[in-house]
GROMACS .gro file of C-alpha atoms in nm:
model
  184
    1MET     CA    1  -2.462   0.321  -0.482
    2PHE     CA    2  -2.360   0.495  -0.161
    3LEU     CA    3  -2.019   0.578  -0.309
    4LEU     CA    4  -2.172   0.739  -0.618
    5VAL     CA    5  -2.401   0.954  -0.403
    6PHE     CA    6  -2.107   1.055  -0.184
    7VAL     CA    7  -1.889   1.143  -0.485
    8GLY     CA    8  -2.177   1.342  -0.635
    9ILE     CA    9  -2.227   1.540  -0.315
   10MET     CA   10  -1.853   1.609  -0.291
   11ALA     CA   11  -1.848   1.729  -0.654
   12VAL     CA   12  -2.140   1.966  -0.587
   13ILE     CA   13  -1.959   2.102  -0.279
   14VAL     CA   14  -1.632   2.157  -0.469
   15PHE     CA   15  -1.796   2.319  -0.770
   16GLY     CA   16  -2.027   2.524  -0.549
   17ALA     CA   17  -1.733   2.653  -0.346
   18GLY     CA   18  -1.544   2.728  -0.665
   19PHE     CA   19  -1.840   2.914  -0.813
   20MET     CA   20  -1.878   3.124  -0.498
   21ALA     CA   21  -1.503   3.198  -0.504
   22GLY     CA   22  -1.535   3.335  -0.855
   23TRP     CA   23  -1.386   3.052  -1.056
   24THR     CA   24  -1.468   3.100  -1.420
   25ASP     CA   25  -1.251   2.824  -1.559
   26PHE     CA   26  -1.301   2.492  -1.379
   27ALA     CA   27  -1.038   2.331  -1.603
   28ALA     CA   28  -0.776   2.519  -1.403
   29VAL     CA   29  -0.849   2.291  -1.108
   30TRP     CA   30  -0.767   1.973  -1.302
   31ASP     CA   31  -0.399   1.890  -1.326
   32PHE     CA   32  -0.355   1.538  -1.453
   33THR     CA   33   0.017   1.524  -1.366
   34SER     CA   34  -0.042   1.607  -1.000
   35LEU     CA   35  -0.328   1.362  -0.979
   36ALA     CA   36  -0.117   1.090  -1.141
   37MET     CA   37   0.170   1.149  -0.896
   38VAL     CA   38  -0.060   1.116  -0.595
   39VAL     CA   39  -0.232   0.803  -0.730
   40LEU     CA   40   0.102   0.644  -0.821
   41ILE     CA   41   0.229   0.691  -0.467
   42GLY     CA   42  -0.078   0.515  -0.326
   43VAL     CA   43  -0.070   0.234  -0.583
   44SER     CA   44   0.302   0.175  -0.537
   45ALA     CA   45   0.258   0.151  -0.158
   46LEU     CA   46  -0.018  -0.107  -0.207
   47ALA     CA   47   0.187  -0.304  -0.460
   48ALA     CA   48   0.496  -0.301  -0.239
   49SER     CA   49   0.300  -0.428   0.060
   50GLY     CA   50   0.112  -0.693  -0.139
   51LEU     CA   51  -0.228  -0.543  -0.061
   52TRP     CA   52  -0.332  -0.433  -0.412
   53ARG     CA   53  -0.576  -0.722  -0.457
   54ASP     CA   54  -0.718  -0.658  -0.110
   55PHE     CA   55  -0.769  -0.291  -0.198
   56LEU     CA   56  -0.977  -0.393  -0.499
   57ASN     CA   57  -1.158  -0.650  -0.285
   58ALA     CA   58  -1.252  -0.370  -0.043
   59PHE     CA   59  -1.483  -0.223  -0.304
   60HIS     CA   60  -1.642  -0.563  -0.370
   61LEU     CA   61  -1.701  -0.612   0.001
   62THR     CA   62  -1.857  -0.268   0.049
   63MET     CA   63  -2.070  -0.262  -0.265
   64ARG     CA   64  -2.212  -0.612  -0.219
   65LYS     CA   65  -2.263  -0.789   0.109
   66ARG     CA   66  -2.054  -1.102   0.067
   67LYS     CA   67  -2.153  -1.341   0.340
   68SER     CA   68  -1.890  -1.592   0.232
   69ALA     CA   69  -1.604  -1.353   0.310
   70GLY     CA   70  -1.407  -1.443   0.621
   71LEU     CA   71  -1.284  -1.213   0.892
   72LEU     CA   72  -0.931  -1.220   0.749
   73GLU     CA   73  -1.062  -1.090   0.416
   74TRP     CA   74  -1.243  -0.804   0.589
   75LYS     CA   75  -0.935  -0.712   0.793
   76ARG     CA   76  -0.698  -0.723   0.495
   77ALA     CA   77  -0.936  -0.506   0.291
   78GLU     CA   78  -0.959  -0.251   0.572
   79GLU     CA   79  -0.580  -0.249   0.610
   80ALA     CA   80  -0.537  -0.191   0.235
   81VAL     CA   81  -0.775   0.106   0.239
   82GLU     CA   82  -0.599   0.248   0.548
   83LEU     CA   83  -0.261   0.210   0.379
   84PHE     CA   84  -0.381   0.383   0.062
   85ILE     CA   85  -0.526   0.674   0.261
   86LYS     CA   86  -0.203   0.719   0.459
   87ALA     CA   87   0.022   0.679   0.154
   88VAL     CA   88  -0.175   0.937  -0.042
   89ARG     CA   89  -0.173   1.187   0.245
   90TYR     CA   90   0.197   1.150   0.321
   91GLY     CA   91   0.285   1.133  -0.048
   92GLY     CA   92   0.090   1.453  -0.117
   93PHE     CA   93   0.269   1.628   0.165
   94PHE     CA   94   0.605   1.499   0.039
   95ILE     CA   95   0.538   1.630  -0.313
   96THR     CA   96   0.433   1.965  -0.166
   97VAL     CA   97   0.760   1.992   0.027
   98LEU     CA   98   0.952   1.907  -0.293
   99GLU     CA   99   0.767   2.188  -0.471
  100PHE     CA  100   0.864   2.427  -0.190
  101VAL     CA  101   1.229   2.335  -0.243
  102ASN     CA  102   1.187   2.385  -0.617
  103MET     CA  103   1.018   2.720  -0.561
  104TYR     CA  104   1.301   2.855  -0.346
  105ASN     CA  105   1.557   2.765  -0.612
  106ILE     CA  106   1.409   3.028  -0.846
  107PRO     CA  107   1.364   3.337  -0.627
  108ASP     CA  108   1.354   3.601  -0.904
  109ASP     CA  109   1.061   3.479  -1.111
  110PRO     CA  110   0.718   3.555  -0.958
  111TRP     CA  111   0.539   3.358  -1.232
  112ALA     CA  112   0.732   3.045  -1.140
  113TRP     CA  113   0.632   3.097  -0.776
  114ARG     CA  114   0.269   3.123  -0.878
  115ALA     CA  115   0.287   2.805  -1.086
  116ASN     CA  116   0.455   2.613  -0.805
  117LEU     CA  117   0.198   2.734  -0.551
  118VAL     CA  118  -0.080   2.612  -0.778
  119VAL     CA  119   0.082   2.269  -0.813
  120MET     CA  120   0.137   2.245  -0.438
  121SER     CA  121  -0.223   2.336  -0.368
  122LEU     CA  122  -0.360   2.090  -0.622
  123VAL     CA  123  -0.145   1.805  -0.493
  124LEU     CA  124  -0.276   1.858  -0.140
  125LEU     CA  125  -0.629   1.900  -0.272
  126TYR     CA  126  -0.611   1.569  -0.459
  127ALA     CA  127  -0.443   1.384  -0.172
  128TYR     CA  128  -0.694   1.489   0.088
  129GLY     CA  129  -0.983   1.461  -0.158
  130MET     CA  130  -0.898   1.096  -0.221
  131SER     CA  131  -0.868   1.040   0.152
  132VAL     CA  132  -1.214   1.187   0.209
  133LEU     CA  133  -1.361   0.976  -0.071
  134LEU     CA  134  -1.224   0.656   0.086
  135LEU     CA  135  -1.351   0.730   0.438
  136PRO     CA  136  -1.696   0.575   0.376
  137VAL     CA  137  -1.531   0.264   0.230
  138ARG     CA  138  -1.314   0.228   0.538
  139SER     CA  139  -1.615   0.282   0.763
  140ARG     CA  140  -1.826   0.021   0.583
  141LEU     CA  141  -1.540  -0.229   0.606
  142HIS     CA  142  -1.513  -0.170   0.979
  143VAL     CA  143  -1.889  -0.211   1.025
  144GLY     CA  144  -1.876  -0.527   0.812
  145MET     CA  145  -1.610  -0.673   1.041
  146ILE     CA  146  -1.820  -0.591   1.347
  147GLU     CA  147  -2.125  -0.755   1.188
  148TYR     CA  148  -1.920  -1.061   1.095
  149MET     CA  149  -1.793  -1.099   1.450
  150GLN     CA  150  -2.138  -1.036   1.593
  151ASP     CA  151  -2.290  -1.300   1.364
  152GLY     CA  152  -2.025  -1.545   1.483
  153ASP     CA  153  -2.115  -1.476   1.847
  154GLU     CA  154  -2.487  -1.519   1.775
  155ASN     CA  155  -2.421  -1.849   1.597
  156GLU     CA  156  -2.229  -1.977   1.899
  157GLU     CA  157  -2.509  -1.872   2.135
  158ASN     CA  158  -2.770  -2.046   1.917
  159GLY     CA  159  -2.565  -2.365   1.909
  160GLU     CA  160  -2.502  -2.345   1.535
  161ASP     CA  161  -2.186  -2.487   1.383
  162THR     CA  162  -1.902  -2.238   1.366
  163ASN     CA  163  -1.540  -2.281   1.279
  164GLN     CA  164  -1.458  -2.345   1.644
  165GLY     CA  165  -1.733  -2.605   1.666
  166LYS     CA  166  -1.602  -2.777   1.355
  167MET     CA  167  -1.250  -2.778   1.497
  168ALA     CA  168  -1.381  -2.932   1.821
  169GLU     CA  169  -1.553  -3.206   1.620
  170ILE     CA  170  -1.233  -3.278   1.428
  171ARG     CA  171  -1.033  -3.299   1.752
  172LYS     CA  172  -1.294  -3.526   1.908
  173GLY     CA  173  -1.282  -3.755   1.602
  174LYS     CA  174  -0.901  -3.769   1.617
  175GLU     CA  175  -0.911  -3.851   1.987
  176GLU     CA  176  -1.158  -4.133   1.923
  177GLU     CA  177  -0.934  -4.271   1.648
  178THR     CA  178  -0.635  -4.259   1.883
  179ILE     CA  179  -0.829  -4.442   2.155
  180LYS     CA  180  -0.937  -4.710   1.907
  181LYS     CA  181  -0.579  -4.758   1.784
  182GLU     CA  182  -0.444  -4.785   2.139
  183GLY     CA  183  -0.724  -5.021   2.248
  184ARG     CA  184  -0.643  -5.281   1.979
   0.00000   0.00000   0.00000
C-alpha cells in the first residue's frame, strides 16, 4: 500500500512539473527503449550476482510483515535492492556517456543532436526515477532488520528460547552423551 501511494505521489509531481513546464504531449516523455535498457542493466546485474530471487523477496518482506523470515533473508533482500539501485544509476550514466559519444560522431546534423539529448535525458530520468522509487523499499528492509535484531535481544532478556539458546541446549546434550559414553 505504501508503495502505491508513493508511486502515485511521484506521478503527480512529475506530471505537475511537466504541466507547469508547458508539456502538451506527455507521450514524449515515455521512451520504451530507454526504459528497457535501464531495466535490463539492473536485472542482468541481479541475475549475474544470484540475487534476483532476493530482489523479488524484498517486495514480499516489505509488503507483508513475515515474522518467519530470518536475518539472512532480510540482509540478502536489502543487498539485492541496493545492487539494483546502484546498477541502474551507473548503467544510466553509462548509456548517457555512450549517447554523448554517438552525438559527437554526427556534428553537422542539429536534429540528431536534439534526438540524442532527449534520449540521454530520458535514460537519466528513468535511472534516477527507479532509484527514488526503490528508496522506501530499502528503508523498510533496513527497519525490518533492526526490528528483527531488537526482537532477538528482547527474547534473550526475557529468557525465551532463541537460536543461541537452542544451540546451547544441543551442545549441553552432546556433552552429556559424551560423559555417559566415557563413564561406561
